[in-house]
Amino acid sequence: GAVVSQHPSRVICKSGTSVKIECRSLDFQATTMFWYRQFPKQSLMLMATSNEGSKATYEQGVEKDKFLINHASLTLSTLTVTSAHPEDSSFYICSAHEREHSPLHFGNGTRLTVT
Amino acid sequence: GDSVTQMEGPVTLSEEAFLTINCTYTATGYPSLFWYVQYPGEGLQLLLKATKADDKGSNKGFEATYRKETTSFHLEKGSVQVSDSAVYFCALSERAGGTSYGKLTFGQGTILTVHP
């Protein structure tokens, strides 16, 4: 079945550095991918919708200059956390679907720890 | 705005016990409702869904009925197995039967542990 691969699964970085997280659809093309963030013991919150070939759509309260999203191909979206700070430590998870109305497929998530 | 509230976990059951995980929602429109499951070390998977009132979603022995009058979508299974141990997320999408299920609002998740 359709699979979404997310890399890395865990990353530890120092405060002030940038971290890139990749989300790939392995056996289907996804014009749209979604990035979620989950704090401990809290819901997954949609951060942004990544659109292939165009600008991402960010949810209210999400800093677009801090969380850079690039969706350069039909199978790859990247989320870059720029100038990371400890409060950015969280679990980031991406999802994609082959077309509207089809089920979402989720990546395994990335645990980001900023020291 | 939209929100989803799940019963707090963790939930610990013995094998073959009956499972209920409560989920209620608030939404401005007429949402579609979902249950997702996350097994250890894996991504979220769609377990079941319902797109209109009184619809019953079912899969792998799990069931949930869309109750508009009580704004609920409780997950049930008659006899759980050890392999059902996972985190369960209730979610809604405002665009009922509509354009995209990508913008999901999730509950906080409920950890289920089933012992032999």
PDB file of C-alpha atoms in Angstrom:
ATOM      1  CA  GLY A   1       0.000   0.000   0.000  1.00  0.00           C
ATOM      2  CA  ALA A   2       0.890   3.653  -0.086  1.00  0.00           C
ATOM      3  CA  VAL A   3       3.687   4.622   2.250  1.00  0.00           C
ATOM      4  CA  VAL A   4       4.947   7.946   3.489  1.00  0.00           C
ATOM      5  CA  SER A   5       8.538   8.002   4.643  1.00  0.00           C
ATOM      6  CA  GLN A   6       9.777  10.630   7.049  1.00  0.00           C
ATOM      7  CA  HIS A   7      13.422  11.283   7.839  1.00  0.00           C
ATOM      8  CA  PRO A   8      15.084  11.575  10.271  1.00  0.00           C
ATOM      9  CA  SER A   9      13.117   9.824  12.977  1.00  0.00           C
ATOM     10  CA  ARG A  10      15.060  11.603  15.695  1.00  0.00           C
ATOM     11  CA  VAL A  11      17.293  14.633  15.681  1.00  0.00           C
ATOM     12  CA  ILE A  12      19.062  16.574  18.390  1.00  0.00           C
ATOM     13  CA  CYS A  13      20.404  19.979  17.549  1.00  0.00           C
ATOM     14  CA  LYS A  14      21.845  22.972  19.309  1.00  0.00           C
ATOM     15  CA  SER A  15      19.935  26.150  19.861  1.00  0.00           C
ATOM     16  CA  GLY A  16      20.325  28.532  16.939  1.00  0.00           C
ATOM     17  CA  THR A  17      20.911  25.891  14.287  1.00  0.00           C
ATOM     18  CA  SER A  18      18.504  24.800  11.558  1.00  0.00           C
ATOM     19  CA  VAL A  19      17.074  21.346  11.028  1.00  0.00           C
ATOM     20  CA  LYS A  20      15.519  19.896   7.889  1.00  0.00           C
ATOM     21  CA  ILE A  21      12.907  17.145   7.975  1.00  0.00           C
ATOM     22  CA  GLU A  22      11.984  15.247   4.832  1.00  0.00           C
ATOM     23  CA  CYS A  23       8.653  13.703   3.926  1.00  0.00           C
ATOM     24  CA  ARG A  24       8.476  11.414   0.918  1.00  0.00           C
ATOM     25  CA  SER A  25       5.596   9.605  -0.698  1.00  0.00           C
ATOM     26  CA  LEU A  26       7.177   6.334  -1.777  1.00  0.00           C
ATOM     27  CA  ASP A  27       4.745   4.851  -4.263  1.00  0.00           C
ATOM     28  CA  PHE A  28       2.358   7.615  -5.136  1.00  0.00           C
ATOM     29  CA  GLN A  29       2.411  11.245  -6.141  1.00  0.00           C
ATOM     30  CA  ALA A  30       1.124  13.759  -3.673  1.00  0.00           C
ATOM     31  CA  THR A  31       0.332  17.272  -4.822  1.00  0.00           C
ATOM     32  CA  THR A  32      -0.488  18.136  -1.232  1.00  0.00           C
ATOM     33  CA  MET A  33       1.240  17.167   1.979  1.00  0.00           C
ATOM     34  CA  PHE A  34       0.422  18.223   5.511  1.00  0.00           C
ATOM     35  CA  TRP A  35       2.706  18.980   8.432  1.00  0.00           C
ATOM     36  CA  TYR A  36       1.558  18.410  11.989  1.00  0.00           C
ATOM     37  CA  ARG A  37       3.161  19.049  15.344  1.00  0.00           C
ATOM     38  CA  GLN A  38       2.469  17.211  18.556  1.00  0.00           C
ATOM     39  CA  PHE A  39       3.438  18.348  22.031  1.00  0.00           C
ATOM     40  CA  PRO A  40       3.650  15.771  24.797  1.00  0.00           C
ATOM     41  CA  LYS A  41       0.229  14.538  25.846  1.00  0.00           C
ATOM     42  CA  GLN A  42      -1.456  16.908  23.427  1.00  0.00           C
ATOM     43  CA  SER A  43      -3.194  16.675  20.090  1.00  0.00           C
ATOM     44  CA  LEU A  44      -1.564  16.774  16.730  1.00  0.00           C
ATOM     45  CA  MET A  45      -1.909  20.327  15.467  1.00  0.00           C
ATOM     46  CA  LEU A  46      -1.873  21.133  11.769  1.00  0.00           C
ATOM     47  CA  MET A  47       0.950  23.541  11.043  1.00  0.00           C
ATOM     48  CA  ALA A  48       0.777  23.958   7.305  1.00  0.00           C
ATOM     49  CA  THR A  49      -0.380  22.526   4.029  1.00  0.00           C
ATOM     50  CA  SER A  50       2.400  21.972   1.547  1.00  0.00           C
ATOM     51  CA  ASN A  51       1.481  22.446  -2.096  1.00  0.00           C
ATOM     52  CA  GLU A  52       3.696  21.150  -4.878  1.00  0.00           C
ATOM     53  CA  GLY A  53       5.031  23.980  -6.969  1.00  0.00           C
ATOM     54  CA  SER A  54       3.520  26.756  -4.910  1.00  0.00           C
ATOM     55  CA  LYS A  55       3.740  28.378  -1.513  1.00  0.00           C
ATOM     56  CA  ALA A  56       2.665  26.515   1.568  1.00  0.00           C
ATOM     57  CA  THR A  57      -0.448  27.535   3.435  1.00  0.00           C
ATOM     58  CA  TYR A  58       0.240  28.102   7.121  1.00  0.00           C
ATOM     59  CA  GLU A  59      -2.235  27.803   9.953  1.00  0.00           C
ATOM     60  CA  GLN A  60      -2.892  30.755  12.178  1.00  0.00           C
ATOM     61  CA  GLY A  61      -0.144  31.279  14.705  1.00  0.00           C
ATOM     62  CA  VAL A  62       2.517  29.330  12.805  1.00  0.00           C
ATOM     63  CA  GLU A  63       5.525  31.429  11.847  1.00  0.00           C
ATOM     64  CA  LYS A  64       6.207  30.902   8.180  1.00  0.00           C
ATOM     65  CA  ASP A  65       9.706  32.342   8.441  1.00  0.00           C
ATOM     66  CA  LYS A  66      10.562  29.920  11.193  1.00  0.00           C
ATOM     67  CA  PHE A  67       9.073  26.807   9.663  1.00  0.00           C
ATOM     68  CA  LEU A  68      10.100  26.822   6.030  1.00  0.00           C
ATOM     69  CA  ILE A  69       8.284  24.386   3.796  1.00  0.00           C
ATOM     70  CA  ASN A  70       9.404  23.374   0.347  1.00  0.00           C
ATOM     71  CA  HIS A  71       7.438  21.028  -1.889  1.00  0.00           C
ATOM     72  CA  ALA A  72       9.621  20.910  -4.956  1.00  0.00           C
ATOM     73  CA  SER A  73       8.411  17.617  -6.383  1.00  0.00           C
ATOM     74  CA  LEU A  74       5.345  15.413  -6.307  1.00  0.00           C
ATOM     75  CA  THR A  75       7.001  13.019  -3.894  1.00  0.00           C
ATOM     76  CA  LEU A  76       8.969  15.238  -1.532  1.00  0.00           C
ATOM     77  CA  SER A  77       8.143  17.959   0.953  1.00  0.00           C
ATOM     78  CA  THR A  78      10.638  19.351   3.439  1.00  0.00           C
ATOM     79  CA  LEU A  79      10.138  21.242   6.678  1.00  0.00           C
ATOM     80  CA  THR A  80      13.076  23.311   7.896  1.00  0.00           C
ATOM     81  CA  VAL A  81      13.030  24.587  11.448  1.00  0.00           C
ATOM     82  CA  THR A  82      15.217  27.656  11.307  1.00  0.00           C
ATOM     83  CA  SER A  83      17.172  29.042  14.233  1.00  0.00           C
ATOM     84  CA  ALA A  84      15.746  26.356  16.461  1.00  0.00           C
ATOM     85  CA  HIS A  85      15.125  27.014  20.136  1.00  0.00           C
ATOM     86  CA  PRO A  86      14.274  24.616  22.971  1.00  0.00           C
ATOM     87  CA  GLU A  87      10.584  25.522  22.690  1.00  0.00           C
ATOM     88  CA  ASP A  88      10.627  24.084  19.164  1.00  0.00           C
ATOM     89  CA  SER A  89      11.328  20.659  20.624  1.00  0.00           C
ATOM     90  CA  SER A  90       8.398  18.539  19.599  1.00  0.00           C
ATOM     91  CA  PHE A  91       7.186  15.644  17.495  1.00  0.00           C
ATOM     92  CA  TYR A  92       6.664  16.611  13.851  1.00  0.00           C
ATOM     93  CA  ILE A  93       4.648  14.374  11.566  1.00  0.00           C
ATOM     94  CA  CYS A  94       3.758  14.656   7.908  1.00  0.00           C
ATOM     95  CA  SER A  95       0.935  13.160   5.920  1.00  0.00           C
ATOM     96  CA  ALA A  96      -0.148  12.919   2.312  1.00  0.00           C
ATOM     97  CA  HIS A  97      -2.828  11.449   0.149  1.00  0.00           C
ATOM     98  CA  GLU A  98      -2.934  10.398  -3.445  1.00  0.00           C
ATOM     99  CA  ARG A  99      -5.954  12.540  -4.236  1.00  0.00           C
ATOM    100  CA  GLU A 100      -8.774  14.298  -2.498  1.00  0.00           C
ATOM    101  CA  HIS A 101     -11.186  11.980  -0.707  1.00  0.00           C
ATOM    102  CA  SER A 102      -8.575   9.243  -0.426  1.00  0.00           C
ATOM    103  CA  PRO A 103      -7.225   8.264   2.990  1.00  0.00           C
ATOM    104  CA  LEU A 104      -4.330  10.167   4.487  1.00  0.00           C
ATOM    105  CA  HIS A 105      -1.064   8.291   4.932  1.00  0.00           C
ATOM    106  CA  PHE A 106       1.159   9.414   7.761  1.00  0.00           C
ATOM    107  CA  GLY A 107       4.891   9.304   8.200  1.00  0.00           C
ATOM    108  CA  ASN A 108       6.378   7.863  11.388  1.00  0.00           C
ATOM    109  CA  GLY A 109       7.206  11.302  12.695  1.00  0.00           C
ATOM    110  CA  THR A 110      10.387  13.113  13.718  1.00  0.00           C
ATOM    111  CA  ARG A 111      11.311  13.726  17.330  1.00  0.00           C
ATOM    112  CA  LEU A 112      13.179  17.049  17.457  1.00  0.00           C
ATOM    113  CA  THR A 113      15.110  17.979  20.573  1.00  0.00           C
ATOM    114  CA  VAL A 114      16.780  21.363  20.743  1.00  0.00           C
ATOM    115  CA  THR A 115      19.394  21.734  23.448  1.00  0.00           C
TER     116      THR A 115
ATOM    117  CA  GLY B   1     -13.046  26.747  16.465  1.00  0.00           C
ATOM    118  CA  ASP B   2     -13.254  23.026  16.021  1.00  0.00           C
ATOM    119  CA  SER B   3     -12.108  20.739  18.786  1.00  0.00           C
ATOM    120  CA  VAL B   4     -12.027  17.073  19.683  1.00  0.00           C
ATOM    121  CA  THR B   5     -11.979  15.706  23.218  1.00  0.00           C
ATOM    122  CA  GLN B   6     -11.038  12.134  23.985  1.00  0.00           C
ATOM    123  CA  MET B   7     -11.189  10.293  27.243  1.00  0.00           C
ATOM    124  CA  GLU B   8      -7.929  10.490  29.035  1.00  0.00           C
ATOM    125  CA  GLY B   9      -5.766   7.443  29.198  1.00  0.00           C
ATOM    126  CA  PRO B  10      -3.930   5.389  29.549  1.00  0.00           C
ATOM    127  CA  VAL B  11      -6.427   2.578  29.294  1.00  0.00           C
ATOM    128  CA  THR B  12      -5.284  -0.837  30.455  1.00  0.00           C
ATOM    129  CA  LEU B  13      -7.366  -3.925  29.741  1.00  0.00           C
ATOM    130  CA  SER B  14      -7.057  -7.664  29.825  1.00  0.00           C
ATOM    131  CA  GLU B  15      -7.331  -9.617  26.602  1.00  0.00           C
ATOM    132  CA  GLU B  16     -10.945 -10.208  25.481  1.00  0.00           C
ATOM    133  CA  ALA B  17     -12.250  -7.291  27.525  1.00  0.00           C
ATOM    134  CA  PHE B  18     -14.695  -4.764  26.069  1.00  0.00           C
ATOM    135  CA  LEU B  19     -13.220  -1.465  24.970  1.00  0.00           C
ATOM    136  CA  THR B  20     -14.787   1.969  24.821  1.00  0.00           C
ATOM    137  CA  ILE B  21     -12.848   5.141  24.130  1.00  0.00           C
ATOM    138  CA  ASN B  22     -15.038   8.199  24.312  1.00  0.00           C
ATOM    139  CA  CYS B  23     -14.765  11.012  21.813  1.00  0.00           C
ATOM    140  CA  THR B  24     -16.816  14.181  21.575  1.00  0.00           C
ATOM    141  CA  TYR B  25     -16.398  17.082  19.245  1.00  0.00           C
ATOM    142  CA  THR B  26     -17.375  20.651  18.586  1.00  0.00           C
ATOM    143  CA  ALA B  27     -17.553  21.948  15.047  1.00  0.00           C
ATOM    144  CA  THR B  28     -19.079  24.899  13.284  1.00  0.00           C
ATOM    145  CA  GLY B  29     -20.105  22.880  10.260  1.00  0.00           C
ATOM    146  CA  TYR B  30     -20.964  19.277   9.507  1.00  0.00           C
ATOM    147  CA  PRO B  31     -17.722  17.374   9.887  1.00  0.00           C
ATOM    148  CA  SER B  32     -16.494  13.983   8.869  1.00  0.00           C
ATOM    149  CA  LEU B  33     -15.218  11.920  11.788  1.00  0.00           C
ATOM    150  CA  PHE B  34     -12.286   9.554  11.991  1.00  0.00           C
ATOM    151  CA  TRP B  35     -10.408   7.230  14.272  1.00  0.00           C
ATOM    152  CA  TYR B  36      -6.690   6.804  13.643  1.00  0.00           C
ATOM    153  CA  VAL B  37      -4.411   4.282  15.312  1.00  0.00           C
ATOM    154  CA  GLN B  38      -0.672   4.521  15.891  1.00  0.00           C
ATOM    155  CA  TYR B  39       1.099   1.263  16.678  1.00  0.00           C
ATOM    156  CA  PRO B  40       4.457   1.450  18.440  1.00  0.00           C
ATOM    157  CA  GLY B  41       7.143   2.797  16.147  1.00  0.00           C
ATOM    158  CA  GLU B  42       4.767   3.397  13.258  1.00  0.00           C
ATOM    159  CA  GLY B  43       2.852   6.258  11.704  1.00  0.00           C
ATOM    160  CA  LEU B  44      -0.838   6.938  12.089  1.00  0.00           C
ATOM    161  CA  GLN B  45      -3.201   4.686  10.167  1.00  0.00           C
ATOM    162  CA  LEU B  46      -6.830   5.305   9.416  1.00  0.00           C
ATOM    163  CA  LEU B  47      -8.895   2.840  11.440  1.00  0.00           C
ATOM    164  CA  LEU B  48     -12.403   3.888  10.456  1.00  0.00           C
ATOM    165  CA  LYS B  49     -14.464   6.882   9.444  1.00  0.00           C
ATOM    166  CA  ALA B  50     -18.008   8.201   9.159  1.00  0.00           C
ATOM    167  CA  THR B  51     -19.151  11.095   7.047  1.00  0.00           C
ATOM    168  CA  LYS B  52     -22.740  11.705   8.124  1.00  0.00           C
ATOM    169  CA  ALA B  53     -25.040  11.337  11.076  1.00  0.00           C
ATOM    170  CA  ASP B  54     -25.889   7.773  12.130  1.00  0.00           C
ATOM    171  CA  ASP B  55     -23.176   6.320   9.912  1.00  0.00           C
ATOM    172  CA  LYS B  56     -21.276   3.502  11.547  1.00  0.00           C
ATOM    173  CA  GLY B  57     -17.630   3.069  10.695  1.00  0.00           C
ATOM    174  CA  SER B  58     -16.118  -0.347  11.298  1.00  0.00           C
ATOM    175  CA  ASN B  59     -12.809  -2.105  10.772  1.00  0.00           C
ATOM    176  CA  LYS B  60     -10.866  -4.927  12.455  1.00  0.00           C
ATOM    177  CA  GLY B  61     -13.663  -5.437  14.978  1.00  0.00           C
ATOM    178  CA  PHE B  62     -13.719  -1.766  15.969  1.00  0.00           C
ATOM    179  CA  GLU B  63     -16.860   0.306  15.529  1.00  0.00           C
ATOM    180  CA  ALA B  64     -17.902   3.909  15.998  1.00  0.00           C
ATOM    181  CA  THR B  65     -21.229   5.584  15.253  1.00  0.00           C
ATOM    182  CA  TYR B  66     -21.571   9.229  14.253  1.00  0.00           C
ATOM    183  CA  ARG B  67     -24.013  10.707  16.778  1.00  0.00           C
ATOM    184  CA  LYS B  68     -24.904  14.229  15.775  1.00  0.00           C
ATOM    185  CA  GLU B  69     -27.343  14.758  18.652  1.00  0.00           C
ATOM    186  CA  THR B  70     -24.639  14.072  21.230  1.00  0.00           C
ATOM    187  CA  THR B  71     -21.705  15.222  19.049  1.00  0.00           C
ATOM    188  CA  SER B  72     -19.940  11.972  19.782  1.00  0.00           C
ATOM    189  CA  PHE B  73     -18.021   9.273  17.970  1.00  0.00           C
ATOM    190  CA  HIS B  74     -17.104   6.711  20.606  1.00  0.00           C
ATOM    191  CA  LEU B  75     -14.821   3.848  19.630  1.00  0.00           C
ATOM    192  CA  GLU B  76     -15.790   0.331  20.730  1.00  0.00           C
ATOM    193  CA  LYS B  77     -14.519  -3.182  20.376  1.00  0.00           C
ATOM    194  CA  GLY B  78     -16.141  -6.215  21.878  1.00  0.00           C
ATOM    195  CA  SER B  79     -13.018  -8.238  22.595  1.00  0.00           C
ATOM    196  CA  VAL B  80      -9.591  -6.640  22.522  1.00  0.00           C
ATOM    197  CA  GLN B  81      -6.354  -8.427  21.750  1.00  0.00           C
ATOM    198  CA  VAL B  82      -2.789  -7.757  22.820  1.00  0.00           C
ATOM    199  CA  SER B  83      -2.095  -6.650  19.267  1.00  0.00           C
ATOM    200  CA  ASP B  84      -4.585  -3.792  19.706  1.00  0.00           C
ATOM    201  CA  SER B  85      -2.168  -2.049  22.068  1.00  0.00           C
ATOM    202  CA  ALA B  86      -1.553   1.325  20.462  1.00  0.00           C
ATOM    203  CA  VAL B  87      -2.443   5.009  20.645  1.00  0.00           C
ATOM    204  CA  TYR B  88      -5.879   5.899  19.298  1.00  0.00           C
ATOM    205  CA  PHE B  89      -6.734   9.337  17.936  1.00  0.00           C
ATOM    206  CA  CYS B  90     -10.182  10.695  17.257  1.00  0.00           C
ATOM    207  CA  ALA B  91     -10.254  13.376  14.567  1.00  0.00           C
ATOM    208  CA  LEU B  92     -12.588  15.473  12.499  1.00  0.00           C
ATOM    209  CA  SER B  93     -12.462  17.186   9.169  1.00  0.00           C
ATOM    210  CA  GLU B  94     -14.739  20.141   8.627  1.00  0.00           C
ATOM    211  CA  ARG B  95     -15.191  19.452   4.948  1.00  0.00           C
ATOM    212  CA  ALA B  96     -17.781  16.763   5.324  1.00  0.00           C
ATOM    213  CA  GLY B  97     -17.643  14.450   2.334  1.00  0.00           C
ATOM    214  CA  GLY B  98     -15.998  17.361   0.743  1.00  0.00           C
ATOM    215  CA  THR B  99     -12.891  18.542  -0.833  1.00  0.00           C
ATOM    216  CA  SER B 100     -10.153  17.302   1.417  1.00  0.00           C
ATOM    217  CA  TYR B 101      -9.539  15.257   4.509  1.00  0.00           C
ATOM    218  CA  GLY B 102      -6.120  16.780   4.972  1.00  0.00           C
ATOM    219  CA  LYS B 103      -7.043  19.435   7.516  1.00  0.00           C
ATOM    220  CA  LEU B 104      -7.754  17.268  10.488  1.00  0.00           C
ATOM    221  CA  THR B 105      -8.407  18.358  14.041  1.00  0.00           C
ATOM    222  CA  PHE B 106      -7.190  15.667  16.428  1.00  0.00           C
ATOM    223  CA  GLY B 107      -8.002  14.678  19.952  1.00  0.00           C
ATOM    224  CA  GLN B 108      -5.093  14.224  22.315  1.00  0.00           C
ATOM    225  CA  GLY B 109      -4.851  10.498  21.816  1.00  0.00           C
ATOM    226  CA  THR B 110      -5.570   7.619  24.168  1.00  0.00           C
ATOM    227  CA  ILE B 111      -2.953   5.014  24.964  1.00  0.00           C
ATOM    228  CA  LEU B 112      -4.387   1.508  25.098  1.00  0.00           C
ATOM    229  CA  THR B 113      -2.452  -1.345  26.636  1.00  0.00           C
ATOM    230  CA  VAL B 114      -3.874  -4.857  26.501  1.00  0.00           C
ATOM    231  CA  HIS B 115      -2.391  -7.534  28.734  1.00  0.00           C
ATOM    232  CA  PRO B 116      -2.554 -11.275  28.020  1.00  0.00           C
TER     233      PRO B 116
END
